[in-house]
Coordinates of C-alpha atoms in Angstrom, one line a residue:
M5 CA -17.5 -5.1 24.8
E6 CA -17.5 -6.7 28.3
P7 CA -14.1 -7.5 29.8
L8 CA -13.1 -11.1 29.1
I9 CA -12.4 -11.9 32.7
G10 CA -14.1 -13.9 35.4
E11 CA -15.8 -16.6 33.4
E12 CA -17.2 -20.0 34.3
P13 CA -14.3 -22.4 33.9
N14 CA -14.6 -26.1 33.3
A15 CA -14.9 -27.7 36.7
R16 CA -12.3 -30.4 36.2
N17 CA -9.6 -28.2 34.8
N18 CA -10.4 -25.5 37.3
R19 CA -9.9 -27.9 40.2
W20 CA -6.6 -29.0 38.7
Q21 CA -5.4 -25.4 38.1
K22 CA -6.2 -24.4 41.7
K23 CA -4.3 -27.5 42.9
K24 CA -1.3 -26.5 40.9
G25 CA -1.5 -22.9 42.1
M26 CA -2.5 -21.5 38.7
L27 CA -5.7 -20.0 40.1
A28 CA -6.0 -18.3 43.4
D29 CA -9.3 -17.3 44.9
D30 CA -7.8 -14.4 46.7
I31 CA -6.4 -12.6 43.6
P32 CA -8.7 -10.4 41.6
L33 CA -8.9 -11.3 38.0
S34 CA -8.2 -7.7 36.8
E35 CA -6.6 -4.9 38.7
N36 CA -8.8 -2.4 37.0
S37 CA -12.1 -4.3 37.1
N38 CA -15.3 -2.7 38.5
I39 CA -15.8 -5.6 40.9
E40 CA -14.8 -3.3 43.8
A41 CA -14.2 0.5 43.7
K42 CA -10.6 1.4 44.1
K43 CA -8.9 4.8 44.4
E44 CA -7.2 5.8 41.2
Q45 CA -3.5 5.9 41.6
K46 CA -0.8 8.2 40.1
I47 CA 0.5 6.7 36.9
E48 CA 4.2 6.2 37.3
F49 CA 4.8 5.6 33.5
P50 CA 2.5 8.0 31.7
D51 CA 4.2 7.5 28.4
S52 CA 4.0 3.7 28.5
P53 CA 1.4 2.2 26.1
L54 CA 0.6 -0.3 28.9
F55 CA -1.1 2.3 31.0
R56 CA -3.2 4.2 28.4
V57 CA -6.3 2.2 29.2
W58 CA -5.3 -0.4 31.8
G59 CA -3.9 -0.1 35.3
K60 CA -5.4 3.1 36.7
D61 CA -5.9 1.6 40.1
L62 CA -2.5 -0.2 40.5
K63 CA -0.3 0.9 43.3
K64 CA 3.2 2.2 42.6
E65 CA 5.0 -1.1 43.2
Q66 CA 2.4 -3.0 41.1
Q67 CA 2.9 -0.5 38.2
I68 CA 6.7 -1.0 38.4
A69 CA 6.3 -4.8 38.3
A70 CA 3.8 -4.6 35.4
Q71 CA 6.0 -2.2 33.4
E72 CA 9.1 -4.3 33.9
L73 CA 7.3 -7.4 32.5
F74 CA 5.8 -5.3 29.7
L75 CA 9.3 -4.2 28.6
K76 CA 10.5 -7.8 28.7
Y77 CA 7.7 -9.4 26.8
G78 CA 5.8 -6.7 24.8
Y79 CA 2.4 -7.5 26.4
N80 CA 0.8 -7.4 29.8
V81 CA 2.2 -10.4 31.6
Y82 CA 1.3 -8.9 35.0
L83 CA -2.4 -9.2 34.0
S84 CA -1.9 -12.5 32.2
D85 CA -0.5 -14.1 35.3
R86 CA -3.7 -13.1 37.2
L87 CA -6.2 -14.3 34.6
P88 CA -7.4 -17.9 34.6
L89 CA -5.8 -20.1 32.1
E90 CA -9.3 -21.2 31.1
R91 CA -11.5 -18.3 30.1
S92 CA -14.4 -17.8 27.7
L93 CA -14.0 -16.0 24.4
K94 CA -16.9 -14.3 22.6
D95 CA -17.8 -16.4 19.6
T96 CA -16.7 -14.0 16.8
R97 CA -18.0 -16.1 13.9
D98 CA -20.5 -13.9 12.0
V99 CA -21.8 -16.7 9.9
T100 CA -24.3 -19.5 10.2
G101 CA -24.3 -23.0 8.8
C102 CA -20.6 -23.9 9.6
Q103 CA -20.3 -27.6 9.1
S104 CA -18.2 -30.2 11.0
F105 CA -16.3 -33.1 9.5
R106 CA -14.7 -35.3 12.0
R107 CA -12.7 -38.1 10.2
S108 CA -9.2 -36.7 10.3
T109 CA -7.0 -36.0 13.3
V110 CA -5.2 -32.8 14.0
L111 CA -1.8 -32.1 15.5
V112 CA -1.1 -28.6 16.9
I113 CA 2.4 -27.1 16.9
L114 CA 3.1 -24.2 19.1
I115 CA 6.4 -22.2 18.5
F116 CA 7.9 -20.0 21.2
F117 CA 11.0 -18.1 22.2
N118 CA 11.1 -16.5 25.6
E119 CA 7.3 -16.4 25.9
A120 CA 5.6 -15.8 29.2
T121 CA 4.6 -19.1 30.8
S122 CA 1.0 -18.1 31.5
I123 CA 0.6 -17.2 27.8
I124 CA 1.8 -20.6 26.7
L125 CA -0.4 -22.4 29.2
R126 CA -3.5 -20.4 28.2
A127 CA -2.9 -21.4 24.6
I128 CA -2.6 -25.0 25.5
T129 CA -5.7 -24.9 27.7
S130 CA -7.8 -23.3 25.0
I131 CA -6.7 -25.9 22.4
I132 CA -7.6 -28.8 24.8
N133 CA -10.9 -27.3 25.8
R134 CA -12.1 -26.2 22.4
T135 CA -10.9 -29.2 20.3
P136 CA -12.9 -32.5 20.5
S137 CA -10.6 -35.0 22.2
H138 CA -11.0 -37.6 19.5
L139 CA -9.7 -35.1 16.9
L140 CA -6.8 -33.8 18.8
K141 CA -3.9 -36.2 18.5
E142 CA -1.0 -34.3 19.9
I143 CA 0.3 -30.8 20.9
I144 CA 4.0 -30.3 20.2
L145 CA 5.8 -27.3 21.7
V146 CA 8.9 -26.1 20.0
D147 CA 11.3 -24.1 22.1
D148 CA 13.7 -22.1 19.9
F149 CA 16.4 -22.0 22.6
S150 CA 14.6 -19.8 25.1
T151 CA 16.8 -18.3 27.9
N152 CA 14.1 -17.8 30.5
E153 CA 14.6 -20.3 33.3
E154 CA 10.8 -20.6 33.8
L155 CA 10.6 -22.2 30.3
K156 CA 12.9 -25.1 31.3
E157 CA 12.2 -27.4 34.2
P158 CA 9.1 -25.5 35.4
L159 CA 7.6 -25.8 31.9
D160 CA 8.5 -29.5 31.8
E161 CA 6.6 -29.9 35.0
H162 CA 3.5 -28.1 33.6
I163 CA 3.7 -30.5 30.6
K164 CA 3.8 -33.5 32.9
N165 CA 0.7 -32.2 34.8
Y166 CA -1.2 -31.8 31.5
N167 CA -0.3 -35.3 30.5
V168 CA -1.6 -36.7 33.8
L169 CA -5.1 -35.6 32.6
H170 CA -4.4 -36.1 28.9
P171 CA -1.9 -39.0 28.6
G172 CA 0.7 -38.5 25.9
L173 CA -1.0 -35.4 24.5
L174 CA 1.9 -33.0 25.0
K175 CA 5.5 -33.2 24.0
I176 CA 8.3 -30.6 23.7
V177 CA 11.1 -30.2 21.2
R178 CA 14.0 -28.0 22.3
H179 CA 16.5 -26.4 20.0
Q180 CA 20.1 -26.3 21.4
K181 CA 20.7 -23.0 19.7
R182 CA 18.5 -20.2 18.2
K183 CA 17.4 -21.3 14.8
G184 CA 14.6 -18.9 14.0
L185 CA 10.9 -19.2 13.4
T186 CA 11.0 -21.2 10.1
T187 CA 13.3 -23.9 11.3
A188 CA 11.3 -24.2 14.5
R189 CA 8.2 -24.8 12.5
I190 CA 10.1 -27.4 10.4
S191 CA 11.1 -29.1 13.7
G192 CA 7.5 -29.3 14.7
W193 CA 6.5 -30.8 11.4
N194 CA 9.3 -33.3 11.6
A195 CA 8.0 -34.5 15.0
S196 CA 4.4 -34.7 13.8
S197 CA 2.4 -37.7 12.8
A198 CA -1.3 -36.6 12.5
D199 CA -3.2 -36.3 9.3
V200 CA -3.4 -32.5 9.6
V201 CA -0.8 -30.2 11.2
V202 CA -1.7 -26.7 12.5
I203 CA 1.2 -24.4 13.1
L204 CA 0.4 -21.7 15.6
D205 CA 2.2 -19.0 17.6
A206 CA 2.3 -19.7 21.3
H207 CA 0.5 -16.4 22.1
I208 CA -2.9 -17.4 20.8
E209 CA -6.3 -18.7 22.1
V210 CA -8.4 -20.7 19.7
N211 CA -12.1 -20.0 19.6
L212 CA -15.1 -22.3 19.5
E213 CA -15.2 -25.1 16.9
W214 CA -12.0 -23.8 15.3
A215 CA -10.6 -27.1 14.2
E216 CA -13.6 -28.8 12.6
P217 CA -13.8 -26.5 9.6
I218 CA -10.1 -26.9 8.9
L219 CA -10.3 -30.7 9.0
S220 CA -13.4 -30.7 6.8
R221 CA -11.8 -28.5 4.1
I222 CA -8.5 -30.4 4.1
K223 CA -10.5 -33.7 3.9
E224 CA -12.2 -32.3 0.8
D225 CA -8.9 -31.1 -0.8
R226 CA -5.5 -32.2 0.5
T227 CA -3.7 -29.6 -1.5
V228 CA -5.2 -26.6 0.3
I229 CA -3.2 -24.5 2.8
I230 CA -5.6 -23.1 5.4
S231 CA -5.5 -19.9 7.4
P232 CA -8.1 -19.3 10.1
V233 CA -9.5 -15.8 10.5
F234 CA -7.5 -13.8 13.1
D235 CA -9.0 -11.8 16.0
N236 CA -6.9 -9.6 18.2
I237 CA -6.2 -10.0 21.9
R238 CA -5.2 -6.5 23.0
F239 CA -1.7 -6.4 24.6
D240 CA -2.8 -4.3 27.6
D241 CA -6.2 -5.4 28.9
F242 CA -6.5 -8.8 27.1
E243 CA -9.9 -8.0 25.7
L244 CA -10.8 -9.6 22.4
V245 CA -11.3 -7.4 19.4
R246 CA -13.1 -9.0 16.4
Y247 CA -11.4 -8.6 13.1
T248 CA -13.3 -8.7 9.8
E249 CA -12.6 -11.6 7.4
A250 CA -10.0 -10.8 4.8
A251 CA -7.6 -12.4 2.4
D252 CA -3.9 -12.5 3.2
G253 CA -1.5 -10.6 0.9
F254 CA 1.8 -8.8 0.9
D255 CA 3.6 -5.9 -0.7
W256 CA 6.8 -6.0 -2.8
A257 CA 8.9 -5.9 0.3
L258 CA 7.1 -9.1 1.3
W259 CA 5.5 -7.6 4.4
C260 CA 2.2 -9.2 5.2
L261 CA -1.0 -7.2 4.8
Y262 CA -4.7 -7.8 4.5
E263 CA -6.5 -7.8 1.2
A264 CA -10.1 -7.3 0.3
I265 CA -12.1 -10.4 -0.2
P266 CA -12.4 -11.3 -3.9
E267 CA -15.7 -10.3 -5.6
D268 CA -16.3 -13.9 -6.7
W269 CA -16.6 -15.0 -3.0
Y270 CA -19.6 -12.6 -2.5
A271 CA -21.2 -14.0 -5.7
L272 CA -21.4 -17.4 -3.9
K273 CA -23.8 -15.9 -1.3
D274 CA -22.3 -18.4 1.2
E275 CA -20.7 -16.8 4.2
T276 CA -19.1 -20.1 5.2
A277 CA -17.3 -20.6 1.9
P278 CA -13.5 -20.6 1.9
I279 CA -11.9 -17.3 0.8
R280 CA -9.3 -17.5 -1.9
S281 CA -6.1 -16.0 -0.6
P282 CA -2.8 -15.1 -2.3
S283 CA -0.7 -15.9 0.8
V284 CA -0.7 -17.0 4.4
M285 CA -0.5 -14.6 7.3
G286 CA 1.6 -16.9 9.5
I287 CA -0.7 -19.3 11.3
L288 CA -1.5 -22.2 9.0
A289 CA -3.0 -25.7 8.7
A290 CA -2.2 -28.2 6.0
N291 CA -2.3 -31.9 5.2
R292 CA 0.9 -33.1 6.7
K293 CA 2.0 -35.3 3.8
F294 CA 1.1 -32.6 1.2
L295 CA 3.1 -30.0 3.1
G296 CA 6.1 -32.4 3.0
E297 CA 5.6 -33.0 -0.7
I298 CA 5.9 -29.3 -1.6
G299 CA 8.9 -28.7 0.7
V300 CA 7.4 -27.8 4.1
L301 CA 9.1 -24.4 4.7
D302 CA 12.4 -23.0 3.4
G303 CA 14.9 -23.8 6.1
G304 CA 17.3 -21.2 4.7
M305 CA 15.1 -18.4 6.0
H306 CA 16.6 -16.4 8.9
I307 CA 14.9 -15.7 12.2
Y308 CA 11.7 -14.2 11.1
G309 CA 9.8 -12.8 8.1
G310 CA 8.9 -13.8 4.6
E311 CA 8.5 -17.6 5.3
N312 CA 4.7 -17.4 5.1
V313 CA 4.7 -15.4 1.9
E314 CA 7.1 -17.9 0.4
L315 CA 4.8 -20.8 1.4
G316 CA 1.8 -19.0 -0.2
I317 CA 3.6 -18.4 -3.5
R318 CA 5.0 -21.9 -3.6
A319 CA 1.6 -23.5 -2.8
W320 CA -0.1 -21.7 -5.7
Q321 CA 2.7 -22.2 -8.2
C322 CA 3.2 -25.9 -7.3
G323 CA -0.3 -27.3 -7.5
G324 CA -1.9 -26.2 -4.3
K325 CA -3.9 -23.3 -3.1
V326 CA -4.4 -21.0 0.0
E327 CA -7.7 -20.3 1.6
V328 CA -9.0 -18.4 4.7
L329 CA -11.9 -20.1 6.5
P330 CA -14.6 -17.8 8.0
C331 CA -15.8 -20.6 10.2
S332 CA -12.4 -21.0 12.0
R333 CA -11.2 -18.2 14.2
V334 CA -8.1 -17.9 16.3
A335 CA -7.4 -15.0 18.7
H336 CA -3.8 -13.7 18.4
L337 CA -2.2 -11.7 21.2
E338 CA -0.5 -8.6 19.7
R339 CA 2.7 -7.2 21.0
A340 CA 3.2 -3.5 21.6
H341 CA 6.9 -4.1 20.7
K342 CA 9.1 -7.0 19.9
P343 CA 11.4 -7.6 22.9
Y344 CA 14.0 -9.5 20.9
L345 CA 16.0 -8.7 17.7
L346 CA 14.6 -5.2 17.6
D347 CA 15.8 -4.6 14.0
L348 CA 14.4 -7.4 11.9
S349 CA 15.2 -5.6 8.6
L350 CA 18.4 -7.6 7.8
A351 CA 16.6 -10.9 8.3
M352 CA 13.6 -9.7 6.4
K353 CA 15.8 -8.4 3.6
Q354 CA 17.7 -11.7 3.3
N355 CA 14.6 -13.7 3.3
A356 CA 12.8 -11.5 0.8
L357 CA 15.7 -11.8 -1.7
R358 CA 15.7 -15.5 -1.2
V359 CA 12.1 -15.7 -2.2
A360 CA 12.7 -13.4 -5.1
E361 CA 15.6 -15.4 -6.5
V362 CA 13.8 -18.8 -6.3
W363 CA 10.1 -18.0 -7.1
M364 CA 9.7 -14.6 -8.8
D365 CA 11.5 -14.8 -12.1
E366 CA 11.6 -11.5 -14.0
Y367 CA 9.5 -9.9 -11.2
K368 CA 12.3 -10.4 -8.7
Y369 CA 13.7 -6.9 -9.2
M370 CA 10.6 -5.4 -7.6
V371 CA 11.8 -6.9 -4.3
Y372 CA 15.2 -5.3 -4.8
Y373 CA 13.6 -2.0 -5.5
A374 CA 11.4 -2.2 -2.5
W375 CA 14.3 -3.0 -0.2
N376 CA 16.6 -0.5 -1.8
V377 CA 19.2 -3.1 -2.6
P378 CA 21.5 -2.9 -5.7
I379 CA 20.6 -5.5 -8.3
E380 CA 24.2 -6.3 -9.1
N381 CA 26.4 -7.3 -6.1
P382 CA 23.7 -6.6 -3.5
G383 CA 26.0 -7.4 -0.6
I384 CA 23.2 -9.4 1.0
N385 CA 23.9 -13.1 1.8
Y386 CA 20.6 -14.8 1.2
G387 CA 22.2 -18.2 1.3
D388 CA 22.4 -21.2 -1.1
V389 CA 19.1 -21.5 -3.0
S390 CA 20.1 -24.3 -5.3
S391 CA 18.0 -27.0 -3.4
R392 CA 14.9 -24.8 -3.5
K393 CA 15.3 -24.2 -7.3
K394 CA 15.7 -28.0 -7.8
L395 CA 12.5 -28.5 -5.7
R396 CA 10.7 -26.0 -8.0
E397 CA 11.9 -27.9 -11.1
K398 CA 11.0 -31.3 -9.6
L399 CA 7.5 -30.1 -8.8
N400 CA 7.1 -28.5 -12.3
C401 CA 5.8 -25.3 -10.7
K402 CA 4.2 -22.5 -12.6
S403 CA 5.8 -19.1 -13.3
F404 CA 5.4 -16.1 -11.1
D405 CA 3.9 -14.3 -14.1
W406 CA 1.1 -17.0 -13.9
Y407 CA 0.8 -16.3 -10.2
I408 CA 0.4 -12.6 -10.7
K409 CA -2.2 -12.9 -13.5
N410 CA -4.2 -15.7 -11.9
V411 CA -3.9 -15.3 -8.2
Y412 CA -2.6 -11.9 -7.2
P413 CA -3.2 -9.3 -9.9
N414 CA -3.2 -6.6 -7.3
L415 CA 0.7 -6.5 -7.5
V416 CA 1.9 -4.1 -10.2
L417 CA 5.2 -4.7 -12.1
Q418 CA 7.1 -1.4 -12.7
T419 CA 9.2 -1.9 -15.8
A420 CA 10.2 1.8 -16.3
I421 CA 12.3 2.3 -13.1
V422 CA 15.8 3.3 -14.1
G423 CA 17.1 4.8 -10.8
Y424 CA 16.2 4.2 -7.2
G425 CA 17.3 4.8 -3.6
T426 CA 18.3 7.9 -1.9
I427 CA 19.0 11.1 -3.8
K428 CA 21.8 13.5 -2.7
N429 CA 22.9 16.9 -3.9
E430 CA 26.6 17.5 -4.6
L431 CA 26.5 20.6 -2.3
S432 CA 25.9 18.5 0.7
E433 CA 26.2 14.7 0.5
D434 CA 25.1 14.0 4.1
I435 CA 21.5 15.1 3.5
C436 CA 18.9 13.4 1.2
I437 CA 15.5 14.2 -0.2
D438 CA 12.9 13.0 2.3
Q439 CA 9.2 12.8 2.0
G440 CA 8.9 15.0 5.1
P441 CA 6.2 14.9 7.8
V442 CA 3.2 12.6 7.2
P443 CA 0.5 13.7 6.8
G444 CA 1.8 16.4 4.6
N445 CA 2.9 16.9 1.0
T446 CA 6.1 19.0 1.2
P447 CA 9.4 17.1 0.7
I448 CA 12.4 18.2 2.7
M449 CA 16.1 17.7 3.0
Y450 CA 17.1 15.5 5.9
S451 CA 20.1 13.7 7.3
C452 CA 20.5 10.5 5.2
H453 CA 19.3 7.4 6.9
G454 CA 18.2 5.3 3.9
Y455 CA 14.8 4.1 5.2
S456 CA 11.6 4.2 3.3
P457 CA 10.8 8.0 3.7
Q458 CA 13.9 8.6 1.6
H459 CA 13.4 5.9 -1.0
M460 CA 13.0 7.6 -4.4
F461 CA 12.3 6.0 -7.8
Y462 CA 13.0 7.7 -11.1
L463 CA 11.2 6.3 -14.2
S464 CA 12.2 6.5 -17.8
T465 CA 8.8 8.1 -18.4
G466 CA 9.8 11.0 -16.2
E467 CA 7.9 10.4 -12.9
L468 CA 9.8 10.7 -9.6
Y469 CA 8.2 8.6 -6.9
V470 CA 8.8 9.7 -3.4
G471 CA 8.8 7.8 -0.1
G472 CA 8.7 4.1 -0.8
L473 CA 7.3 1.9 -3.6
R474 CA 3.7 0.9 -3.3
S475 CA 2.9 -0.4 -6.8
R476 CA -0.3 -2.2 -5.9
R477 CA -3.6 -1.6 -7.7
N478 CA -5.5 -0.5 -4.6
T479 CA -2.7 1.8 -3.4
V480 CA -1.1 4.8 -5.2
D481 CA 2.5 5.8 -5.4
R482 CA 3.3 9.5 -4.7
C483 CA 4.9 11.7 -7.3
M484 CA 7.0 14.9 -7.0
T485 CA 5.4 17.8 -8.8
D486 CA 6.1 21.5 -9.5
S487 CA 3.2 23.9 -9.4
G488 CA 5.2 26.4 -11.5
E489 CA 4.3 29.1 -9.0
R490 CA 5.2 28.0 -5.5
E491 CA 8.8 28.0 -4.2
L492 CA 8.4 24.5 -2.7
P493 CA 7.9 21.3 -4.6
I494 CA 4.7 19.3 -3.8
I495 CA 4.1 15.5 -3.4
E496 CA 0.8 14.4 -4.8
Q497 CA -0.7 10.9 -5.3
C498 CA 0.3 10.1 -8.9
N499 CA -3.3 9.5 -10.0
E500 CA -4.3 12.8 -8.6
A501 CA -1.4 14.5 -10.3
I502 CA -2.5 13.0 -13.6
A503 CA -6.2 14.0 -13.1
K504 CA -5.2 17.6 -12.1
E505 CA -2.7 17.8 -15.0
L506 CA 0.1 18.7 -12.6
N507 CA 3.7 19.1 -13.7
M508 CA 4.9 15.7 -12.6
H509 CA 7.5 14.8 -15.3
W510 CA 11.2 15.5 -14.9
D511 CA 14.3 15.3 -17.0
F512 CA 17.2 13.8 -15.0
K513 CA 20.4 12.0 -15.7
Q514 CA 22.8 10.6 -13.1
G515 CA 25.0 13.5 -11.9
S516 CA 23.0 16.2 -13.5
S517 CA 20.2 18.6 -12.7
I518 CA 16.6 17.6 -12.0
I519 CA 14.5 19.8 -14.3
N520 CA 10.7 19.9 -14.6
R521 CA 9.8 19.3 -18.2
K522 CA 6.9 21.7 -18.2
T523 CA 8.0 24.6 -16.0
K524 CA 11.8 24.3 -16.8
R525 CA 12.5 25.0 -13.2
C526 CA 15.0 22.9 -11.3
L527 CA 14.8 21.0 -8.0
E528 CA 17.6 22.5 -5.9
I529 CA 18.7 23.3 -2.4
V530 CA 19.4 26.6 -0.7
K531 CA 20.5 27.8 2.7
E532 CA 18.4 30.0 4.8
Q533 CA 20.0 33.3 5.8
E534 CA 22.3 32.9 8.8
S535 CA 21.4 29.1 8.9
P536 CA 23.7 26.2 8.2
Y537 CA 20.8 24.1 7.0
Y538 CA 19.7 23.5 3.4
R539 CA 16.1 23.3 2.3
L540 CA 14.5 22.0 -1.0
V541 CA 13.2 24.6 -3.4
M542 CA 12.0 25.0 -7.0
Q543 CA 13.9 27.8 -8.8
N544 CA 15.7 28.8 -12.0
C545 CA 18.4 26.3 -12.7
T546 CA 21.9 27.1 -11.3
G547 CA 23.5 23.8 -12.4
Q548 CA 23.2 21.9 -9.2
K549 CA 23.8 18.1 -9.6
W550 CA 22.1 15.2 -8.1
I551 CA 23.1 11.5 -7.6
I552 CA 20.6 8.7 -7.1
Q553 CA 21.9 5.7 -5.1
H554 CA 21.2 2.8 -7.5
T555 CA 20.8 2.5 -11.2
V556 CA 19.1 -0.1 -13.4
K557 CA 21.2 -1.8 -16.1
N558 CA 23.2 0.9 -17.9
W559 CA 21.1 3.9 -17.1
G560 CA 23.2 6.8 -15.8
K561 CA 26.5 5.1 -16.6
K562 CA 29.0 7.1 -18.6
E563 CA 29.8 5.6 -22.0
T564 CA 33.5 4.7 -22.5
K565 CA 35.1 5.3 -25.8
G566 CA 36.8 2.4 -27.4

């Protein structure tokens, strides 16, 4: 792929950018371009992802500046500041016959928090240049209490300059404290007035004719929530990488993931047809009034994560639908790391439990299992959900069982789980069973940290799942097995264990031995000679006892005599 640099910009905006100092004729567009040969420099940060491909010809002081900006933002701001705001993107649509429908107006909402200025301005410029002016009613920027000074008065000045060329097009909404992604999106919706709202991250560039398919589809059906197809802008060299069309889904922890396109879409033999999707990946478009009717977004969500899954579930259960449009493509700038709130797990956990409690009925326990949270007294404050439950009742929404069976059958309900979480041995309670190095199939004992590699699930049917709960039809959980011969236990994909008739069933009660039903050997720990460390083995039972972190209902609880 050719580098996406040095294109022919629109003459009017190019003149304006030069006037405002956004383009400089004496600055090369890329420090590692082949425009002129440069001597390769010593890489000052050989372990930094930023310099794996890019920056081989930067001088030491340039590398230092680039690395500092990379650590601050998570992408290559040094290069972004030297690229034109207006640049061409390869047309990544791999379809013909995309139709336009131009009766509605669209309002674009860009959400940001401490984003690099050039990134925001490039997003705005791409929207203006690639959206017909008679369709684009307004661009609303929502600042979720950024602390970077360049995003205050300097950004206001940029907005004024845009509005000189496009009167009244841009406005900015500023939060007076950090409220999180969901509330920022709600603020943008509250400030909107167009027929259709499109909610985007600020680190994007829209591609050719991105808006027309969205407007056309929503004009046909006001109840549809639309996701464009995402492409990837690489964080280091800003090249565009085309992504294949896919549906948007999630796992039981409510982490987003891509799903295969449904078979019935291929049967249509129409590459422009909307793709039925269980959820929304984050960037979305909707009829403004319909989005309001079904509750916009859940303002009780914290910071980041789960809000898009909640919207997807709610849309389907409450009379709407979610679709991905092959004719609409948006390029999204990835981050190598998130420079703020490095541990999102608490916010994600709170949000996931909130979704489970409002929308998932008897399936909600799968979320508790996936996040390793006790069902009773979870100790997680997911907030007051009464208003969202009233909304569900008011809209007469369908059950989650209906959603699973009719929209997302790829999610599998596990009804046989009786114990889950970390598993410890009474001989040493500061170490836990761990899946061990991946790739690999040998479990180990490791210092307890409680993250996914140490999540275990014991089923009443005898299986012991190791290393997180997958429970999706196109993925396979992994089971602990005993060969009967080897000293070490083995982790196998459960379907393979069944096919190979491996010894994968165990007898276990809380506070007792873990015994393989077939081999009668026990899962135990032993110390190496002259070593303080324990290792996991299969051996004749010596009476060692194990404790699993959480139990379901009354399993594992001692009966009390009356």
